[in-house]
XYZ file of C-alpha atoms in Angstrom:
421
model
C 91.491 111.659 135.179
C 88.649 108.410 134.632
C 90.254 105.677 134.871
C 87.326 103.562 133.503
C 87.089 105.737 130.287
C 90.175 104.483 129.364
C 89.067 100.367 129.390
C 86.320 101.611 127.286
C 85.469 98.094 125.052
C 86.071 98.035 121.488
C 82.041 97.943 120.607
C 81.633 101.162 122.327
C 84.839 102.948 121.533
C 83.667 102.259 117.918
C 80.250 103.473 118.300
C 81.508 106.991 119.854
C 84.014 107.355 117.187
C 81.062 106.742 115.047
C 78.955 108.537 116.785
C 80.211 112.141 115.582
C 81.240 111.403 112.462
C 78.716 110.520 110.023
C 78.515 113.892 109.106
C 82.276 113.620 107.689
C 82.598 117.085 107.926
C 86.196 117.329 109.223
C 85.260 120.254 111.696
C 87.796 120.360 114.061
C 90.866 118.888 112.190
C 94.418 121.173 112.506
C 95.587 120.162 108.901
C 93.820 119.639 105.176
C 92.055 115.578 105.214
C 92.656 114.104 102.575
C 96.214 115.777 102.197
C 96.792 117.483 98.985
C 98.414 115.873 96.271
C 100.890 118.908 96.254
C 101.516 118.857 100.015
C 105.730 119.246 100.564
C 107.827 119.262 103.557
C 109.934 116.387 105.226
C 108.741 113.730 107.903
C 110.670 112.330 110.366
C 110.509 109.474 112.347
C 112.009 107.149 114.907
C 110.775 103.471 114.384
C 112.050 100.244 115.954
C 114.422 97.579 114.154
C 112.705 95.113 112.929
C 111.884 93.563 109.652
C 108.616 95.306 109.231
C 110.587 98.930 109.229
C 112.569 97.347 106.605
C 108.926 96.787 104.572
C 107.717 100.305 105.383
C 110.945 101.804 103.903
C 110.588 99.690 100.644
C 107.221 101.069 99.948
C 108.007 105.030 100.228
C 108.758 105.213 96.225
C 105.096 103.835 95.697
C 104.364 107.021 98.032
C 106.432 109.562 96.067
C 104.301 108.671 92.921
C 101.420 109.816 94.521
C 103.035 112.640 96.854
C 106.326 113.464 95.228
C 107.041 116.591 97.364
C 107.170 114.518 100.679
C 110.285 113.278 101.903
C 110.257 110.285 104.008
C 113.092 110.136 106.817
C 113.198 107.332 109.140
C 115.887 106.597 111.759
C 116.283 102.877 113.100
C 116.544 102.682 116.765
C 116.315 100.191 119.294
C 113.080 99.605 121.713
C 114.677 100.905 124.881
C 115.195 104.397 123.345
C 112.171 105.453 121.160
C 110.599 106.427 123.953
C 112.844 108.665 125.805
C 113.767 109.898 122.065
C 110.127 110.841 121.734
C 109.701 112.578 125.285
C 112.699 114.651 124.088
C 111.003 115.901 121.115
C 107.840 116.090 122.486
C 108.957 118.418 125.194
C 110.836 121.110 122.736
C 108.633 124.156 121.632
C 109.346 122.502 118.148
C 109.651 118.999 117.410
C 112.538 117.035 116.057
C 109.828 114.493 115.047
C 107.116 115.448 113.193
C 105.316 111.417 113.019
C 105.644 108.886 115.678
C 104.677 105.410 116.002
C 103.622 105.317 119.879
C 103.281 102.149 121.566
C 100.061 100.854 123.526
C 101.278 101.935 126.782
C 101.973 105.000 125.784
C 99.193 106.143 124.241
C 96.828 107.772 127.329
C 100.651 109.417 129.265
C 100.717 111.088 126.082
C 97.520 111.991 125.896
C 97.017 113.512 129.258
C 100.137 115.623 128.697
C 98.485 116.855 125.328
C 101.423 115.537 123.413
C 99.044 114.267 120.224
C 96.614 115.246 117.834
C 93.302 113.859 117.880
C 93.187 112.047 114.184
C 89.362 111.287 114.518
C 88.180 114.240 112.271
C 90.900 113.811 109.444
C 89.726 109.913 109.416
C 86.241 110.640 109.265
C 87.467 113.345 106.065
C 88.698 110.220 104.375
C 85.478 108.721 103.499
C 84.010 105.218 103.443
C 87.175 103.996 101.263
C 89.286 103.925 104.189
C 87.421 101.718 106.539
C 88.666 102.430 109.646
C 86.420 100.068 111.419
C 88.326 97.394 109.399
C 91.160 97.721 111.800
C 90.936 95.004 114.452
C 88.722 95.778 117.416
C 91.659 94.968 119.937
C 94.120 97.067 117.926
C 91.898 99.896 116.834
C 90.824 100.444 120.692
C 94.579 100.759 121.910
C 94.945 104.334 120.089
C 91.881 106.062 121.365
C 90.995 107.263 124.896
C 87.482 108.109 125.104
C 86.222 109.799 121.870
C 89.530 110.903 120.560
C 91.507 108.808 117.893
C 95.290 109.490 119.272
C 97.047 106.624 116.672
C 96.349 104.879 113.691
C 96.762 101.386 113.995
C 100.043 99.883 112.271
C 102.506 96.878 113.575
C 100.938 94.169 115.738
C 102.045 92.360 118.055
C 100.108 89.644 119.652
C 101.256 86.500 121.488
C 101.095 83.219 120.063
C 102.088 79.837 120.617
C 104.583 79.341 117.680
C 105.816 75.473 117.514
C 107.282 72.904 115.074
C 104.802 70.959 113.123
C 107.710 68.214 112.516
C 108.348 68.187 116.377
C 104.877 68.912 117.857
C 101.461 66.596 116.790
C 99.716 69.835 118.483
C 99.828 72.969 119.547
C 98.599 72.954 123.849
C 95.436 73.799 124.684
C 96.609 74.624 128.495
C 99.187 76.189 130.328
C 100.305 72.520 132.243
C 100.743 70.652 128.802
C 102.797 73.473 127.503
C 105.122 73.029 130.164
C 104.902 69.325 130.229
C 105.529 68.857 126.338
C 108.533 71.665 125.992
C 110.337 70.064 129.042
C 109.821 66.779 127.125
C 110.993 68.174 123.724
C 114.431 69.600 125.423
C 117.271 67.506 123.661
C 121.272 67.983 124.169
C 120.444 69.513 120.756
C 117.298 71.577 120.972
C 115.851 73.306 123.988
C 112.185 72.444 123.782
C 111.029 76.304 124.151
C 112.729 79.446 123.793
C 111.831 82.273 126.242
C 112.683 85.869 126.114
C 113.587 86.783 129.692
C 114.905 89.602 129.843
C 113.673 91.768 132.680
C 111.638 94.779 131.955
C 108.782 95.457 129.096
C 110.538 92.018 127.252
C 110.131 89.618 130.045
C 106.064 90.959 130.659
C 105.152 90.611 126.892
C 105.499 87.205 127.532
C 104.803 86.233 131.183
C 101.591 88.162 130.394
C 100.364 85.335 128.234
C 101.000 82.854 130.880
C 99.450 84.928 133.566
C 96.214 85.018 131.154
C 96.177 81.396 130.664
C 96.012 80.516 133.798
C 93.213 82.820 134.117
C 94.786 85.710 135.736
C 95.060 88.842 134.721
C 97.404 92.194 135.567
C 94.088 94.765 135.927
C 90.357 94.875 136.007
C 88.444 97.103 134.267
C 88.531 99.996 137.143
C 92.071 100.356 136.945
C 93.013 97.868 140.088
C 96.108 95.969 139.643
C 95.658 91.742 140.459
C 99.523 90.969 140.470
C 99.522 89.542 143.626
C 97.141 86.427 143.452
C 97.019 82.326 143.109
C 96.437 82.883 139.515
C 99.843 84.999 139.116
C 101.289 82.461 141.159
C 100.705 79.536 139.358
C 101.558 81.159 135.995
C 104.461 82.613 137.450
C 105.871 78.860 138.725
C 104.951 77.621 135.523
C 106.893 80.239 133.403
C 110.042 79.282 136.023
C 109.640 75.974 135.332
C 109.668 75.955 131.414
C 112.590 78.229 132.043
C 114.664 76.255 133.800
C 113.879 72.881 132.447
C 113.401 73.153 129.306
C 115.007 76.730 128.123
C 118.389 77.338 126.411
C 121.282 77.950 129.048
C 122.246 81.195 129.788
C 118.866 83.081 128.366
C 117.551 84.929 131.358
C 118.956 87.853 129.361
C 117.163 87.182 125.939
C 114.973 88.962 123.943
C 112.955 88.298 120.895
C 115.943 88.828 118.469
C 117.600 85.642 120.319
C 114.983 83.682 120.210
C 113.899 84.216 117.100
C 117.885 83.262 115.963
C 117.649 80.285 118.342
C 114.554 78.688 116.160
C 116.243 79.509 112.679
C 118.788 77.554 113.881
C 117.084 74.577 115.106
C 117.895 75.245 118.570
C 114.162 75.540 120.021
C 110.966 73.378 119.175
C 108.750 76.466 119.899
C 108.338 80.081 121.061
C 105.601 82.039 122.967
C 106.234 84.891 121.057
C 104.618 87.884 118.323
C 102.372 85.932 115.799
C 104.446 88.106 112.953
C 107.654 85.688 114.192
C 106.359 82.885 111.990
C 107.062 84.273 108.364
C 110.743 85.280 109.732
C 111.313 81.761 111.277
C 110.022 80.223 107.947
C 112.244 82.166 105.645
C 114.870 81.570 103.402
C 117.712 82.003 105.838
C 116.459 79.377 108.683
C 118.192 76.525 108.605
C 114.069 74.740 108.950
C 112.381 76.978 106.495
C 108.443 76.233 106.745
C 108.590 74.033 109.708
C 107.054 76.435 112.614
C 103.019 77.428 112.583
C 101.268 79.696 114.701
C 98.641 78.753 117.182
C 96.557 80.565 120.136
C 97.986 80.585 123.265
C 97.056 78.125 125.303
C 93.769 79.165 126.684
C 93.128 81.246 124.026
C 93.720 84.644 125.542
C 97.485 86.350 124.528
C 99.160 89.718 124.872
C 97.940 92.057 122.877
C 99.561 95.031 121.363
C 100.314 97.053 118.324
C 101.924 100.471 117.200
C 100.106 103.001 116.341
C 100.989 106.187 114.205
C 100.115 109.430 115.696
C 101.615 113.093 114.652
C 102.735 115.641 117.642
C 101.294 118.559 118.386
C 104.444 120.726 118.061
C 105.672 119.068 114.528
C 105.953 120.687 111.350
C 105.024 119.741 108.145
C 101.399 117.800 109.162
C 99.315 117.384 106.359
C 102.628 115.629 104.851
C 103.047 113.630 107.851
C 98.853 112.411 107.782
C 99.693 112.193 104.062
C 102.045 109.553 104.964
C 99.399 108.042 107.476
C 96.456 108.079 105.882
C 98.287 106.345 102.537
C 100.609 103.419 104.451
C 97.125 102.341 106.690
C 95.454 102.630 103.932
C 93.651 98.996 102.651
C 95.371 98.702 99.610
C 98.950 99.059 101.352
C 98.295 97.792 104.497
C 97.656 94.622 101.800
C 100.902 95.136 100.222
C 102.785 95.217 103.557
C 101.017 91.738 104.942
C 102.135 90.455 101.828
C 105.596 91.161 102.149
C 105.637 89.405 105.497
C 104.233 92.022 107.757
C 101.857 92.426 110.623
C 98.751 92.597 109.862
C 96.222 94.824 111.672
C 93.111 95.142 109.144
C 90.684 92.159 109.339
C 90.137 91.905 105.582
C 93.870 91.506 105.050
C 93.852 88.989 107.614
C 90.786 87.568 105.457
C 91.766 88.318 101.903
C 92.123 84.964 99.790
C 94.875 86.762 97.481
C 96.532 87.452 100.944
C 96.343 83.900 101.581
C 98.071 82.765 98.581
C 100.738 85.348 97.879
C 101.466 85.921 101.679
C 102.013 83.083 104.213
C 99.410 80.967 104.252
C 95.296 80.848 104.767
C 95.688 79.055 107.838
C 98.148 81.432 109.560
C 96.254 84.291 109.149
C 93.009 83.061 110.249
C 95.271 82.386 113.336
C 96.382 85.507 113.357
C 92.919 86.968 113.452
C 91.784 84.971 116.474
C 95.277 85.744 118.013
C 94.133 89.205 117.545
C 90.621 89.146 118.661
C 91.011 87.517 122.130
C 94.181 89.917 122.832
C 94.558 91.647 126.142
C 97.119 95.078 126.267
C 99.555 94.973 129.157
C 97.843 98.034 130.124
C 96.077 101.197 129.221
C 95.971 104.093 131.160
C 98.709 106.487 132.541
C 101.813 105.662 134.024
C 101.649 102.181 132.551
C 105.252 102.191 130.979
C 106.272 102.606 133.837
C 104.242 100.012 135.503
C 105.379 97.180 132.850
C 108.737 97.866 133.416
C 109.094 97.617 136.929
C 106.876 94.744 137.334
C 109.081 92.750 134.340
C 111.736 93.568 137.045
C 110.252 91.765 139.844
C 109.287 88.800 137.397
C 112.811 88.550 136.016
C 114.169 88.358 139.753
C 111.881 85.393 140.541
C 113.164 83.616 137.427
C 116.379 84.708 138.238
C 116.156 83.310 141.906
C 116.757 86.689 143.051
C 113.677 86.584 144.857
C 111.136 84.362 145.627
C 107.905 83.918 143.750
C 106.141 85.540 146.783
C 108.312 88.615 147.075
C 108.439 89.175 143.553
C 104.677 89.289 143.323
C 104.201 91.314 146.065
C 106.963 94.129 144.939
C 105.395 94.039 141.371
C 102.209 94.718 142.775
C 103.162 97.645 145.221
C 105.303 99.028 142.323
C 102.400 98.723 139.475
C 100.215 101.007 142.108
C 102.590 102.882 142.752
C 102.976 103.682 139.113
C 99.782 104.344 138.415
C 98.480 105.993 141.387
């Protein structure tokens, strides 16, 4: 496989997509698009146990007003087991799941195995009203491999800086400022910052933003890993310092759930986390409702990612699955979901005055748009899931003082190269 093709720019990816779809004749689609209103069948999908899944479930009755013969069955699961469940289904003659939410680093792996339907012809058949190019470019390219569209953007998770506006005069603009300010704001009652330091992908999504802020990156566009570098050392040392001097005690195994609870219970003044967290920590069940705001990560770039709706080739009821995908991701339904508090994927939703008024706030959505535009995915290409997990184990080992910075980065470099060889 040509690795360079996996890193096609968003602009070129869009051009490639539309270059072959101007006629919108649907040639090549293995199922009807748009899905007929009388389509029937059960659609089974496993989704991550997050609040956006609750918003989706709440929209099923409206979907069934248009498609009364389609039954949507959503099974919630922890992130750690979803990929294993998907692969088990994909390797069967007939899959147990006929709809999937595919995470950023899994797309190319599934493509190389021939697991997923190319949705490009079906998208073209939906016509101009669907507005595929309205999805934020950084999210849209994640589901594309070459000219194929293997997933339609859904729940996004770009990393920004989430902070208490009553405790911070402004968001930090540099990594050094973030570290110093977080340490200065730690008190006996409240941590200066809460970090998701659990080994594997969890710490990687957070630490990668520190790496980008230091001027580094995990991987070049040609596929070369750049982990064992001076920039990575700076990023890891900064992360370790803020972990030890500003984060809650005994938080080395925390994920985003624990950091959210700390923020909501007035035990942390800031988070380096996903943009969609803001509506949650500002919710009515928070001890500090309305106190948190979103800012770009210091330096402007953060970790980018999105789940994408995909149809497995070995799944049944593909027209029913496509009815759901094309409905839930359409501009009108995106707007409803985002106003409810869901993570936006379309530029139009983020820049809609009605969403500003009924959703979180104008400033939040405009900032989310900036964060999304500058987001850098952890890894695109085959072997990425294994690489990210392995690197995250090494980063956590350094933070936990099991390995030195130099030992951890050298091991991380080697593990990433081996996984994507």
